[in-house]
Amino acid sequence: MTDDHPDPDPDTAPEDASKLAEIVATRRAKVERLREAGVDPYPVRFRPTHSLAAVRAAHEGLAAGTETGEHVTVAGRLVGRRDLGRLTFLVLLEDGVELQLFCPVKALDEPARELLEQLDVGDWLGASGEVLATKTGELSVRPGQLTLLGKGLRPLPKWHGLADTEIRFRQRELDLTVNEDARRVFALRPRVVAALREEMTRRGFVEVETPILHPIPGGAAAKPFVTHHNALDEDLYLRIAPELYLKRLIAGGMPRVFELGRVFRNEGVSPRHNPEFTILESYAAYDDYHDVMELTEALLQRAAVDALGTLELSYQGREVSLAGPFRRVALLDLVREATGEPDLAYDHHLDDLRALCERHDVAHSDDWGAGKLVLELYEALVEHTLWEPTFVLDYPVEVSPLARRHRSEPHVTERFELIVTGREFANAFSELTDPDDQRQRLEQQAAARAAGDEEAMAVDEPYLRAMELGLPPTGGLGVGVDRLVMLLADVANIRDAVLFPTLRPER
RNA sequence: GCGCCGCUAGCUCAAUUGGCAGAGCAUCCGGCUCUUAACCGGCAGGUUCUAGGUUCGAGUCCUAGGCGGCGCACCA
């Protein structure tokens, strides 16, 4: 076309002289021109006969120059355009799959010729025509008709991709459009979630939904977000864990339950921490933590096989195998080994344990008991070194207020964490089922809370009342789903595993 | 919250010691019937994150702030 008036209406030209404003204004002018020509730039419905993937699948390897005689209607976002005079090549992208449109002008009907003039990379487009392979062998559709499905006003980043992390996180729609790697990760994530859900269901667990608004935050050691219900005039907390409600369901006679959902913790952000994250929690009547280890291992393996088709992973350039069986080792034994103190025990004098911390440059506090001191040694010296999957067993009672005391070891609980690549992926225990022991432990937590520990739990009377109804032996599990996605997708930053990570508002 | 680093055209990036803000691609205009990051020619496009300061002169130096990344702390 010949257009001697690139700026169609100087009176309405934007005062903002930036290139972006100019591009948007130009595209708005195209929208106007299309409307004047009777074309709806934002139509209500379209029916493709084939996805781009289906066209590709049906004609993979079609010989150069072949015309199939098959007529299809396809759709996608226009991501490429090459004009060669009376011949134009367009590239559509749909669900991660590209397909070329081979458009000699003489093959197009009159409306399509006019539309082609107003078409920009970024627009949504439908096309109907014959499937063929060009002389150079590129599988293509040669459309007779083109249908504008949604005009884009903003330019798409091209070629160099989109590298600016801030734009990738804030405008994920752009990231997904131009970065194949973003599409890879966010296609993998739902496969992981589906695998977890299917494996739980296959094992007889029932999926439930418990409140996100909690009157009393509990079930984990974390600071909650506070909100307020106007009609009730009550402060409520976004849940830090579904744990206590799920255990109340066990008390209510539901033998195997799980919840896959979001929890919220009002704490710092980091490449491994988003303020809201997805957790899988499950509770199984009659099971102990050995049973839960078996379940945990199976869940990770199922997720890896379903999402990747293998148990042999590469994470950040280093191999890690989920083949199992995962190593099982007591926390105390790990600390004994790391400190070179083979006789270390929880009943050692506190001064000796503090001295041990000093010797290993582990910060500690005078009000910590033996359990907390040993835990700190473990976290500072050992945890980050555990690359291959490792069940770390038997956490101190003092740091495990919801876990059952060990059946034979007095100072610890039947609790484990699963560590992979030096990070915690799961936390689980033989659940505490003795209501009087639980009350005592929560009262200790409440005392710590009163003394200023914002992460300590409060006494939750409705929960204790449920326990007093009677609980069977119960095995409980929590799995960090985002971390699992990070591991399987091989991304280092949790913001690359969460579609819309928490960021400060744009200013 | 603390420390370090970054922020320049729509995108990706340059800019020497403090000395005229540039390139490629995209946009816009022209050409081209087998391109693949098409190609060829041309025009245009800037609050150098923001506000101050130093200086004859600031993208560059100083102060404060914003946003992001990383580390620490906290945690899964």
XYZ file of N, CA and C in Angstrom, chain A residues 208-219 227 236-249 258-264 279 281 460 462:
114
model
N -9.227 -32.239 50.175
C -10.156 -31.378 50.915
C -9.693 -29.925 50.816
N -10.609 -29.030 51.173
C -10.293 -27.601 51.203
C -10.626 -27.061 52.584
N -9.641 -26.564 53.267
C -9.844 -26.018 54.610
C -9.665 -24.501 54.551
N -10.033 -23.784 55.608
C -10.018 -22.319 55.533
C -8.635 -21.741 55.274
N -8.657 -20.650 54.535
C -7.438 -19.854 54.356
C -7.438 -18.715 55.367
N -8.625 -18.242 55.731
C -8.741 -17.223 56.771
C -8.812 -17.924 58.131
N -7.799 -17.713 58.939
C -7.706 -18.401 60.238
C -7.875 -17.404 61.383
N -8.707 -17.754 62.369
C -8.780 -16.888 63.554
C -7.506 -16.946 64.392
N -6.872 -18.136 64.393
C -5.630 -18.320 65.140
C -4.611 -18.923 64.185
N -3.510 -18.217 63.897
C -2.529 -18.803 62.982
C -1.806 -19.952 63.665
N -1.593 -21.051 62.950
C -0.911 -22.186 63.575
C -0.484 -23.212 62.552
N 0.223 -24.241 63.029
C 0.636 -25.331 62.171
C 2.038 -25.167 61.630
N -5.449 -9.771 58.373
C -6.476 -9.048 57.627
C -7.665 -8.846 58.558
N -8.425 -11.508 61.132
C -8.195 -12.878 60.696
C -6.787 -12.945 60.115
N -6.250 -14.161 60.054
C -4.893 -14.366 59.553
C -4.930 -15.237 58.316
N -4.166 -14.864 57.288
C -3.996 -15.774 56.161
C -3.190 -16.967 56.658
N -3.615 -18.157 56.311
C -3.021 -19.357 56.906
C -1.522 -19.472 56.620
N -0.791 -19.908 57.631
C 0.618 -20.229 57.439
C 0.786 -21.722 57.176
N -0.268 -22.494 57.433
C -0.268 -23.933 57.151
C -1.689 -24.466 57.362
N -2.094 -25.459 56.582
C -3.424 -26.045 56.788
C -3.441 -27.132 57.868
N -2.282 -27.420 58.432
C -2.074 -28.580 59.298
C -3.152 -28.846 60.342
N -3.495 -27.826 61.141
C -4.379 -28.103 62.276
C -5.787 -28.493 61.818
N -6.272 -27.847 60.771
C -7.598 -28.217 60.248
C -7.583 -29.627 59.678
N -6.497 -29.960 58.999
C -6.434 -31.308 58.406
C -6.415 -32.380 59.495
N -5.708 -32.106 60.580
C -5.696 -33.094 61.665
C -7.055 -33.183 62.350
N -7.796 -32.085 62.336
C -9.151 -32.156 62.885
C -10.030 -33.077 62.025
N -9.726 -33.162 60.737
C -10.476 -34.080 59.878
C -10.143 -35.532 60.201
N -5.754 -34.905 52.016
C -4.665 -34.028 51.628
C -5.235 -32.725 51.094
N -4.400 -31.694 51.144
C -4.768 -30.400 50.577
C -3.566 -29.899 49.804
N -3.867 -29.329 48.627
C -2.818 -28.784 47.761
C -3.186 -27.330 47.556
N -2.497 -26.441 48.236
C -2.958 -25.059 48.155
C -1.930 -24.061 48.653
N -2.370 -22.826 48.682
C -1.471 -21.723 48.972
C -1.414 -21.428 50.462
N -0.241 -21.156 50.941
C -0.059 -20.643 52.297
C 0.735 -19.342 52.222
N 0.706 -18.595 53.309
C 1.218 -17.214 53.278
C 2.085 -16.972 54.506
N 1.763 -25.521 48.950
C 2.185 -26.635 49.786
C 1.250 -27.817 49.560
N -0.056 -30.861 51.752
C -0.057 -31.468 53.092
C -0.979 -32.667 53.086
N -4.387 -23.165 70.549
C -5.562 -23.220 69.688
C -6.576 -24.160 70.339
N -9.866 -24.777 69.877
C -10.675 -25.679 69.036
C -9.873 -26.892 68.553
